[in-house]
mmCIF file of C-alpha atoms in Angstrom:
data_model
loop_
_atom_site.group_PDB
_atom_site.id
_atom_site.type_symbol
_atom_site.label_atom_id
_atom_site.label_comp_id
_atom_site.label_asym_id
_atom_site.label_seq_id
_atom_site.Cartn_x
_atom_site.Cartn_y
_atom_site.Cartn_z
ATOM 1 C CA UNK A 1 -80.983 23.835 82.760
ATOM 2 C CA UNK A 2 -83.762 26.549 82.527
ATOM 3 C CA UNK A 3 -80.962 29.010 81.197
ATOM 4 C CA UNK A 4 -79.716 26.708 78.889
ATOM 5 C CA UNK A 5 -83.989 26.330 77.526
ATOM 6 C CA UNK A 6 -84.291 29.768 77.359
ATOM 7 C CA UNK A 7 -80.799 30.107 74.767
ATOM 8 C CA UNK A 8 -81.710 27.099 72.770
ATOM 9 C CA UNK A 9 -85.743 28.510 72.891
ATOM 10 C CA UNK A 10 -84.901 32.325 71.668
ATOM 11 C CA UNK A 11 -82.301 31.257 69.208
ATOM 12 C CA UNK A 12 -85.042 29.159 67.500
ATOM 13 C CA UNK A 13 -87.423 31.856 67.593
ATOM 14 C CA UNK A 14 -85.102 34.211 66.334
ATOM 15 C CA UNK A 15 -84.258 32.025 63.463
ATOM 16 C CA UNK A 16 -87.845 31.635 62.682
ATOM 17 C CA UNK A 17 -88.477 35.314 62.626
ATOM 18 C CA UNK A 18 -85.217 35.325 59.983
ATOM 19 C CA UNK A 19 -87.620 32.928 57.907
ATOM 20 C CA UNK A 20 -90.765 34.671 58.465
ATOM 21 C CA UNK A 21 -89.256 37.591 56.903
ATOM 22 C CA UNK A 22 -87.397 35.458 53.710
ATOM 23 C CA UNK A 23 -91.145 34.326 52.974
ATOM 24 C CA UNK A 24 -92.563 38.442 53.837
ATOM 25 C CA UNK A 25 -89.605 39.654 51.262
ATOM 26 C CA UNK A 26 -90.407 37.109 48.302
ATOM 27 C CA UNK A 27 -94.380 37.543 49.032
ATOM 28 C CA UNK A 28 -93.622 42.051 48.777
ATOM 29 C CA UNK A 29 -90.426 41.469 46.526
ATOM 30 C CA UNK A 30 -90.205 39.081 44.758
ATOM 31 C CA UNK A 31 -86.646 38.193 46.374
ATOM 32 C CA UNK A 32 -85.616 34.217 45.899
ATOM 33 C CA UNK A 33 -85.619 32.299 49.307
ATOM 34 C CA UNK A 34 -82.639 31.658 50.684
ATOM 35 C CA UNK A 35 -81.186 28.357 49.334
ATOM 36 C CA UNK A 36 -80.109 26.094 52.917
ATOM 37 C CA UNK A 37 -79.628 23.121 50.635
ATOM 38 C CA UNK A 38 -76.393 24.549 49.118
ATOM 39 C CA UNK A 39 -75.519 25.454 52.424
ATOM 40 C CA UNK A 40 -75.816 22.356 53.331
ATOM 41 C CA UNK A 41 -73.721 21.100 50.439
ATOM 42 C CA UNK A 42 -71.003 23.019 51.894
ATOM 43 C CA UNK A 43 -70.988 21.495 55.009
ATOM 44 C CA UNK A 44 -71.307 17.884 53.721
ATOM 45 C CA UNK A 45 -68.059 18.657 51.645
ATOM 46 C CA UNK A 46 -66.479 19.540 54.519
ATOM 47 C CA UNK A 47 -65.797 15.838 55.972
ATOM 48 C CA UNK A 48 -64.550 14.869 52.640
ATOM 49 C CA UNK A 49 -61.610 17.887 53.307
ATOM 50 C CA UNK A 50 -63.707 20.382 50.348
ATOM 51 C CA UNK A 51 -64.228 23.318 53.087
ATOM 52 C CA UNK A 52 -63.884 26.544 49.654
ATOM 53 C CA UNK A 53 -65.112 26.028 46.407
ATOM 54 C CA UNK A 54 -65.584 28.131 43.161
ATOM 55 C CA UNK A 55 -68.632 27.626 43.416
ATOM 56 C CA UNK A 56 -70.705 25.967 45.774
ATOM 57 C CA UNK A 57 -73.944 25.052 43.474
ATOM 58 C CA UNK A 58 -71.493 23.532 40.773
ATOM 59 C CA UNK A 59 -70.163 21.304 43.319
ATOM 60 C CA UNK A 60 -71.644 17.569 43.099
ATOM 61 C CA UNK A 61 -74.626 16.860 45.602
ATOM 62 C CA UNK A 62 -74.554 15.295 48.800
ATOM 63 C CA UNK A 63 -77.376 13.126 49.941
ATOM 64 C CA UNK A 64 -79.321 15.165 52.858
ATOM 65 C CA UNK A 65 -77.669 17.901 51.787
ATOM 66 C CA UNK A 66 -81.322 19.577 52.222
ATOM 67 C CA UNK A 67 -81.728 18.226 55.783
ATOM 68 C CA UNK A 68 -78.042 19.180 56.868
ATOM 69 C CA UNK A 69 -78.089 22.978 55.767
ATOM 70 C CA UNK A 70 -81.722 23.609 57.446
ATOM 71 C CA UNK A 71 -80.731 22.229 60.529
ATOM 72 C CA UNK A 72 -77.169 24.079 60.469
ATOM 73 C CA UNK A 73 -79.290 27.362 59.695
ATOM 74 C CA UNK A 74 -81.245 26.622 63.176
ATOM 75 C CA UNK A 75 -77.909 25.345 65.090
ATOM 76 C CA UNK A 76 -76.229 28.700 63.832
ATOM 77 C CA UNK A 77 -79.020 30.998 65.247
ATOM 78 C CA UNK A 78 -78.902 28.776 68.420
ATOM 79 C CA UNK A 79 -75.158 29.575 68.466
ATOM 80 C CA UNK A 80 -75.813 32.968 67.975
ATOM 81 C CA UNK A 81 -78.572 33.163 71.300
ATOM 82 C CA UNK A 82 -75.530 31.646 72.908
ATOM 83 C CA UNK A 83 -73.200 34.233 72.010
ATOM 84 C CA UNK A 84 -75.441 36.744 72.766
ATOM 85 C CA UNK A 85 -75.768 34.949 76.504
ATOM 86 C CA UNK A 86 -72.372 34.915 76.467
ATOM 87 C CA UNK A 87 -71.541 38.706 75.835
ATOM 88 C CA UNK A 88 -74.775 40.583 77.197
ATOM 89 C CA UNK A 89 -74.805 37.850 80.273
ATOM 90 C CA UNK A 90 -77.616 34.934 81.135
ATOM 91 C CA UNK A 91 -79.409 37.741 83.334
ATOM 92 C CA UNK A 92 -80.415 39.491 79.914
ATOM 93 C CA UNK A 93 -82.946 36.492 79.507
ATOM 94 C CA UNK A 94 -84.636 37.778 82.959
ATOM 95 C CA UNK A 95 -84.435 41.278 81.518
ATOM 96 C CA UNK A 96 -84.219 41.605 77.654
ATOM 97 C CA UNK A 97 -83.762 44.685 75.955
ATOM 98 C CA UNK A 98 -83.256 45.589 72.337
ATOM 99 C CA UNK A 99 -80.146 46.851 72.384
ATOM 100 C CA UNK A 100 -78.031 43.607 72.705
ATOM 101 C CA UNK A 101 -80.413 41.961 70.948
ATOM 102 C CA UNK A 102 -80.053 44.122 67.614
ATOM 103 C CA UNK A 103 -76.274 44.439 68.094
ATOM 104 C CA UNK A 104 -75.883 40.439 68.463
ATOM 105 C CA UNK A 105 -78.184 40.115 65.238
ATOM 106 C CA UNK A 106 -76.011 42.766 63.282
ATOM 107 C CA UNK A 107 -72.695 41.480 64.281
ATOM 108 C CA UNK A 108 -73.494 37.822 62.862
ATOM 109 C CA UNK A 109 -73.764 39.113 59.507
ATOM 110 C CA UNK A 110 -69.724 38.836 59.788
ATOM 111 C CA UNK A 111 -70.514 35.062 59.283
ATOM 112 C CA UNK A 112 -71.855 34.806 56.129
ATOM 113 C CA UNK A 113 -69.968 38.196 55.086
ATOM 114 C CA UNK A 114 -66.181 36.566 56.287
ATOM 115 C CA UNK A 115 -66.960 32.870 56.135
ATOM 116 C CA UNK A 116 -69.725 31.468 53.868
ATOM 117 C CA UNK A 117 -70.206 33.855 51.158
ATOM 118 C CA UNK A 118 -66.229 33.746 50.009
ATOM 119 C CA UNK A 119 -65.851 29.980 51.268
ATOM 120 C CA UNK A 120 -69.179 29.416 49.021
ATOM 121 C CA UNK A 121 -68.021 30.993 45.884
ATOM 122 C CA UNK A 122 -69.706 34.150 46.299
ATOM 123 C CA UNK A 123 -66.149 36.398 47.918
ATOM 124 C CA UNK A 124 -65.693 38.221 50.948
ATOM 125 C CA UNK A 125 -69.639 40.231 50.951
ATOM 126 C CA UNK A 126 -70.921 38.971 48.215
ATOM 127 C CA UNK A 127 -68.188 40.568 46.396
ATOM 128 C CA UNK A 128 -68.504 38.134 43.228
ATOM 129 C CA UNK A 129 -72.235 38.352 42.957
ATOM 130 C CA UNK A 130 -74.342 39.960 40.213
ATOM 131 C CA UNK A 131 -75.109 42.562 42.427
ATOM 132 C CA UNK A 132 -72.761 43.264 45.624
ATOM 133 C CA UNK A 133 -74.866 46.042 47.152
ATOM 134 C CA UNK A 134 -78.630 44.633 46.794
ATOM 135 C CA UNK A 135 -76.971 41.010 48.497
ATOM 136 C CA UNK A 136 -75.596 43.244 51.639
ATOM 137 C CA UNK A 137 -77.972 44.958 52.239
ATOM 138 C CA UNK A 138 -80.486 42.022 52.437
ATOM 139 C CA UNK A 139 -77.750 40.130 54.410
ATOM 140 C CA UNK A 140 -77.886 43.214 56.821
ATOM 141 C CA UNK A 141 -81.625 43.578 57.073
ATOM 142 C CA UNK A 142 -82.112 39.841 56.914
ATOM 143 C CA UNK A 143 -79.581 39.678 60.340
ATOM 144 C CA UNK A 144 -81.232 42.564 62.039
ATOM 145 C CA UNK A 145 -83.977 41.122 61.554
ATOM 146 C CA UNK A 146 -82.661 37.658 62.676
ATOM 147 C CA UNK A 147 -81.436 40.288 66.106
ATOM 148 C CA UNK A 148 -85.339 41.422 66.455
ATOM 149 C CA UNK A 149 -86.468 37.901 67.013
ATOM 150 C CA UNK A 150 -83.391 37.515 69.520
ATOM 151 C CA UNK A 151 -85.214 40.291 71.400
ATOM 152 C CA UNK A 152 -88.788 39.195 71.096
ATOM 153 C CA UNK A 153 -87.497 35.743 71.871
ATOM 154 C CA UNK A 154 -86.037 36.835 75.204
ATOM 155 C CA UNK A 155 -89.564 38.402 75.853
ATOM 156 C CA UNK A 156 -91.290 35.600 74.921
ATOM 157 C CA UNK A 157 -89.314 33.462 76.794
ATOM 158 C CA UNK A 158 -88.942 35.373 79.959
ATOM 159 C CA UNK A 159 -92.673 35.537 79.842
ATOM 160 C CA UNK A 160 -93.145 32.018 80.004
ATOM 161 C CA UNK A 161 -91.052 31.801 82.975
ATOM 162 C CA UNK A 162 -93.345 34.345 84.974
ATOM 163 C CA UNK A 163 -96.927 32.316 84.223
#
């Protein structure tokens, strides 16, 4: 049970590092937030067979569609501390180092790269977007990002477990 805390835990600290940094980037940038309700108009389609569309924010609302794609944002980074737990081992949470951390943040970009962004409307990497390059590269830094609160999660948590 205290493993299975300590995934859930770091996942949603890593997730709200991912945030912390959306709000940083518009504050320094100027860059839109991400938008989790469309994300979770995707997912409400989903039950109703819809699981690709043209285009995701021409599709017709969903009620909760708000509430469903910020709480499948936070059950995808959770899934993601899970995977990481699963590849670098549950003894990385009594040990964490960077490493696994930043290559478990990295690698999920292949999520919204391979299967949101093209199932959303936007193509395989943001391939149909007004600008491709700018939209990977925040996807990358946005997801190493996401694998630096992985890391600082597994501090934080293993910390807690030693007071």
């Amino acid at each position: 049970m205290e493993q299975l805390t300590a995934i859930i835990s770091c996942g949603i600290l890593a997730t709200l590092l991912m945030d912390a940094w959306a709000l940083v980037r518009r504050a320094l940038f100027g860059t839109p937030l991400p938008n989790y309700r469309l994300v979770g108009r995707w997912i409400a389609h989903m039950p109703r067979g819809r699981f690709v569309h043209e285009s995701v924010g021409k599709a017709p609302a969903v009620r909760g569609e708000s509430l469903v794609g910020w709480a499948t944002h936070y059950l995808v980074g959770v899934a993601f501390a899970f995977t990481l737990a699963a590849v670098a081992g549950t003894a990385w949470f009594e040990r964490p180092t960077p490493w696994p951390a930043l290559l478990a943040g990295i690698a999920s970009v292949a999520a919204p790269f391979l299967v949101m962004q093209p199932a959303m409307g936007a193509g395989i990497a943001a391939s149909r977007t007004p600008r491709p390059g700018a939209a990977r590269l925040q996807s990358l830094t946005t997801h190493f990002i996401f694998g630096l609160g992985l890391y600082a999660g597994g501090l934080l948590v293993h910390s807690f477990k030693g007071a």
